C-alpha atoms as a printed R data frame, in Angstrom:
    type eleno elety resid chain resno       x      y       z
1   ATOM     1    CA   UNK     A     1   0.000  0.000   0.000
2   ATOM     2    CA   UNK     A     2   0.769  3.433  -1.015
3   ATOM     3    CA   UNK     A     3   0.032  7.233   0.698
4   ATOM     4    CA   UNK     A     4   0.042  9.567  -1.865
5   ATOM     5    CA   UNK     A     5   0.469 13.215  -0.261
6   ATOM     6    CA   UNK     A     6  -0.416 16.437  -2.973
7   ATOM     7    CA   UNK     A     7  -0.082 19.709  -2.603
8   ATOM     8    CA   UNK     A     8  -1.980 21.421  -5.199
9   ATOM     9    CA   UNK     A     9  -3.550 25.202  -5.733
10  ATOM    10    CA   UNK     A    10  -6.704 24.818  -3.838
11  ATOM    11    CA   UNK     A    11  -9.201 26.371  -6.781
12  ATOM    12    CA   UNK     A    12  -8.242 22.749  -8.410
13  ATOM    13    CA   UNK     A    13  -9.393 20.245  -5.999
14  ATOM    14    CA   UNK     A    14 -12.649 19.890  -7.187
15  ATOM    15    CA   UNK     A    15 -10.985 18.930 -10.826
16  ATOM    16    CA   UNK     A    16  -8.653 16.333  -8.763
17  ATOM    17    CA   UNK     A    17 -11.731 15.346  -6.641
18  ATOM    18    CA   UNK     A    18 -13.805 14.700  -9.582
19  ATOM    19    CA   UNK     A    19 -10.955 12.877 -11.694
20  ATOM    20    CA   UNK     A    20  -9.865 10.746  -9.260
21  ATOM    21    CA   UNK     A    21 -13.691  9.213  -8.675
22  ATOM    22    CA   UNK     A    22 -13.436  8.641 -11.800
23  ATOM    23    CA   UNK     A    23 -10.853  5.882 -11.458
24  ATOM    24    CA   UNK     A    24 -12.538  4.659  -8.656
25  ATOM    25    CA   UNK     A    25 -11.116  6.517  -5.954
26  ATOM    26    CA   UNK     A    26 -13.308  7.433  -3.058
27  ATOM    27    CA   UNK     A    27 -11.667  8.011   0.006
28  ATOM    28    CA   UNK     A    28  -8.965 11.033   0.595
29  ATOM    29    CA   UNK     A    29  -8.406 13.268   3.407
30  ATOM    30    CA   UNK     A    30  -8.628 17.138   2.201
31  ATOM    31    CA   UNK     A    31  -6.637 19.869   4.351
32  ATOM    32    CA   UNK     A    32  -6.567 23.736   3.770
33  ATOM    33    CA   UNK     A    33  -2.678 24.486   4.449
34  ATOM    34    CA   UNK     A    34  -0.363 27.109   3.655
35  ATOM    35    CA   UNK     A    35   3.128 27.220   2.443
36  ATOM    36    CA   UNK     A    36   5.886 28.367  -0.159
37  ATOM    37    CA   UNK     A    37   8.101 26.957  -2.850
38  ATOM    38    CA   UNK     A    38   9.754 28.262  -5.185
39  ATOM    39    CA   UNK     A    39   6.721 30.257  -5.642
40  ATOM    40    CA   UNK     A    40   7.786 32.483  -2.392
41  ATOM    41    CA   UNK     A    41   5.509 34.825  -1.366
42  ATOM    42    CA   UNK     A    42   4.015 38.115  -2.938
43  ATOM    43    CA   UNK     A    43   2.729 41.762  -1.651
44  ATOM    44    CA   UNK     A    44  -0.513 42.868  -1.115
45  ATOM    45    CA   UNK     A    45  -2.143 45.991  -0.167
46  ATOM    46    CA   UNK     A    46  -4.030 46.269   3.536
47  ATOM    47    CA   UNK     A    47  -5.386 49.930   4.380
48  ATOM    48    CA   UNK     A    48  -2.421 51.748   2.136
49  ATOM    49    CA   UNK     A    49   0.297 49.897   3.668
50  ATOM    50    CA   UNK     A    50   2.126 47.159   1.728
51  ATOM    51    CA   UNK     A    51   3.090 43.763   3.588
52  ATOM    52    CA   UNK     A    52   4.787 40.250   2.056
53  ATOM    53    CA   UNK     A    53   2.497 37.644   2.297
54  ATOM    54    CA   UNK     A    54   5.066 34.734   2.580
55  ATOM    55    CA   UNK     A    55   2.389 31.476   3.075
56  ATOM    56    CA   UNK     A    56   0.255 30.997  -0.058
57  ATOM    57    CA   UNK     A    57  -3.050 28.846   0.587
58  ATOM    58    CA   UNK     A    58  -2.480 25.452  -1.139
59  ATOM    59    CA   UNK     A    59  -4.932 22.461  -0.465
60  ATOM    60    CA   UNK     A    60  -3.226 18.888   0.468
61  ATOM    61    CA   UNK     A    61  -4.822 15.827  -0.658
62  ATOM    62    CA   UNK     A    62  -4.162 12.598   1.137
63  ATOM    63    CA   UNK     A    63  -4.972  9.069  -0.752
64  ATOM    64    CA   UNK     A    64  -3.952  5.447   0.932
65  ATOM    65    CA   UNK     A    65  -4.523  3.279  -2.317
66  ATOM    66    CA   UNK     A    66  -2.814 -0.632  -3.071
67  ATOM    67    CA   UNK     A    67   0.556 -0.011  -5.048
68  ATOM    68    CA   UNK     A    68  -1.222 -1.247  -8.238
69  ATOM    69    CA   UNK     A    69  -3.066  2.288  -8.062
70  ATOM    70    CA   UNK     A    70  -0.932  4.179  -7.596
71  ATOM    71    CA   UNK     A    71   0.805  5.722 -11.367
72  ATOM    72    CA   UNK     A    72  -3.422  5.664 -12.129
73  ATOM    73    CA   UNK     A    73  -3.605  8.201  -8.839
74  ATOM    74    CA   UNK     A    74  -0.539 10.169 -10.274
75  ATOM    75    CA   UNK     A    75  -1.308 10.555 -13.497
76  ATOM    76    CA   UNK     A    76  -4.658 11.827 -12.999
77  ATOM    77    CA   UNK     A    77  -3.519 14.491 -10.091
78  ATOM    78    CA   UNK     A    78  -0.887 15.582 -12.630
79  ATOM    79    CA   UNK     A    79  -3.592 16.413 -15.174
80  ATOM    80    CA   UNK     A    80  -5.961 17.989 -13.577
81  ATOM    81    CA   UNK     A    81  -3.826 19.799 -11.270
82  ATOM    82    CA   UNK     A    82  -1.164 21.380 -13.904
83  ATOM    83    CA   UNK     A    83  -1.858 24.818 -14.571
84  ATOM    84    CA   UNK     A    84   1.830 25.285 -16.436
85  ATOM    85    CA   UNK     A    85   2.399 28.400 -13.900
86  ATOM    86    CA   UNK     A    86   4.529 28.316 -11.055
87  ATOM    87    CA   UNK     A    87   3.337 26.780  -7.779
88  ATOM    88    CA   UNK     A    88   0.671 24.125  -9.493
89  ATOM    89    CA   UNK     A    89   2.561 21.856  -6.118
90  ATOM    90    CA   UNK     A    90   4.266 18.668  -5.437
91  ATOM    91    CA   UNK     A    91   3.149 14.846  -5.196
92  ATOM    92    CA   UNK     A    92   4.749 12.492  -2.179
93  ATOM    93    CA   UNK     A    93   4.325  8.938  -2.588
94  ATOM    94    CA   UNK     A    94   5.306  6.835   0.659
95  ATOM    95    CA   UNK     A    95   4.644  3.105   1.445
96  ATOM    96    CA   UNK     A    96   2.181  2.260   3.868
97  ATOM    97    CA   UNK     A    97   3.033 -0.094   6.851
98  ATOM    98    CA   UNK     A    98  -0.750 -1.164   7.748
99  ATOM    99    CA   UNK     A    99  -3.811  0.288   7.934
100 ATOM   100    CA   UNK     A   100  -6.639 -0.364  10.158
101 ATOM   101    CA   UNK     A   101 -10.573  0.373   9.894
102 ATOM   102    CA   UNK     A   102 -11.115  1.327  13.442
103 ATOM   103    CA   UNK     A   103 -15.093  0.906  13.558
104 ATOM   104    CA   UNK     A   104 -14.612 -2.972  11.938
105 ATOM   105    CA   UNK     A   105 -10.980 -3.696  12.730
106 ATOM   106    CA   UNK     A   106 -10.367 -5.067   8.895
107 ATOM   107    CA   UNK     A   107  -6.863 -3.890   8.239
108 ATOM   108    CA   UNK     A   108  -4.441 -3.201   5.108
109 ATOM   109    CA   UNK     A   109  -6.355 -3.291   1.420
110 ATOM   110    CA   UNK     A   110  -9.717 -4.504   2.886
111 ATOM   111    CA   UNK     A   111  -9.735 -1.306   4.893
112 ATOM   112    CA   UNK     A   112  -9.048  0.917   2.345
């Protein structure tokens, strides 16, 4: 089993959402988070005074899938998610130890 960790520009998780049901993908974890790249950070405007925003909002999708899913996951966050422009994010693919459905206690693949 694979976790698959991206970090993507938050107006495209509903693309990534919708493309990754497609395969058959269900279950992810969605977080609001904030960071910087290469990106870095850019000035805004507040009340006449200019500041540097240095944390740009950036959703983080989190998908435990079987290792046979995983390029499928990829490929379909890559497409969806790619914009071309700097800052479309990063995917982190990590293996998986064990999992375990708490309310059933099934654990690895069956409780995905």
């Amino acid at each position: 089993m694979k976790k698959i960790e991206a970090i993507i520009k938050p107006f495209k998780m509903d693309d990534v959402r919708e493309a990754l049901g497609e395969i058959g993908i269900t279950g992810m974890t969605v977080s609001e988070v904030k960071g910087f790249g290469r990106q870095k950070g850019h000035t805004e405007l507040y009340r006449g005074a200019e500041y540097m925003v240095d944390f740009l909002p950036k959703a983080k999708l989190e998908i435990v899938v079987a290792a046979d899913d995983v390029e499928r996951c990829v490929e379909a966050i890559i497409q969806t998610a790619q914009t071309g422009k700097i800052g479309d994010g990063k995917i982190f693919v990590t293996d998986v130890d064990r999992v375990i459905r708490i309310r059933t206690g099934e654990e690895n693949e069956s409780a995905i």
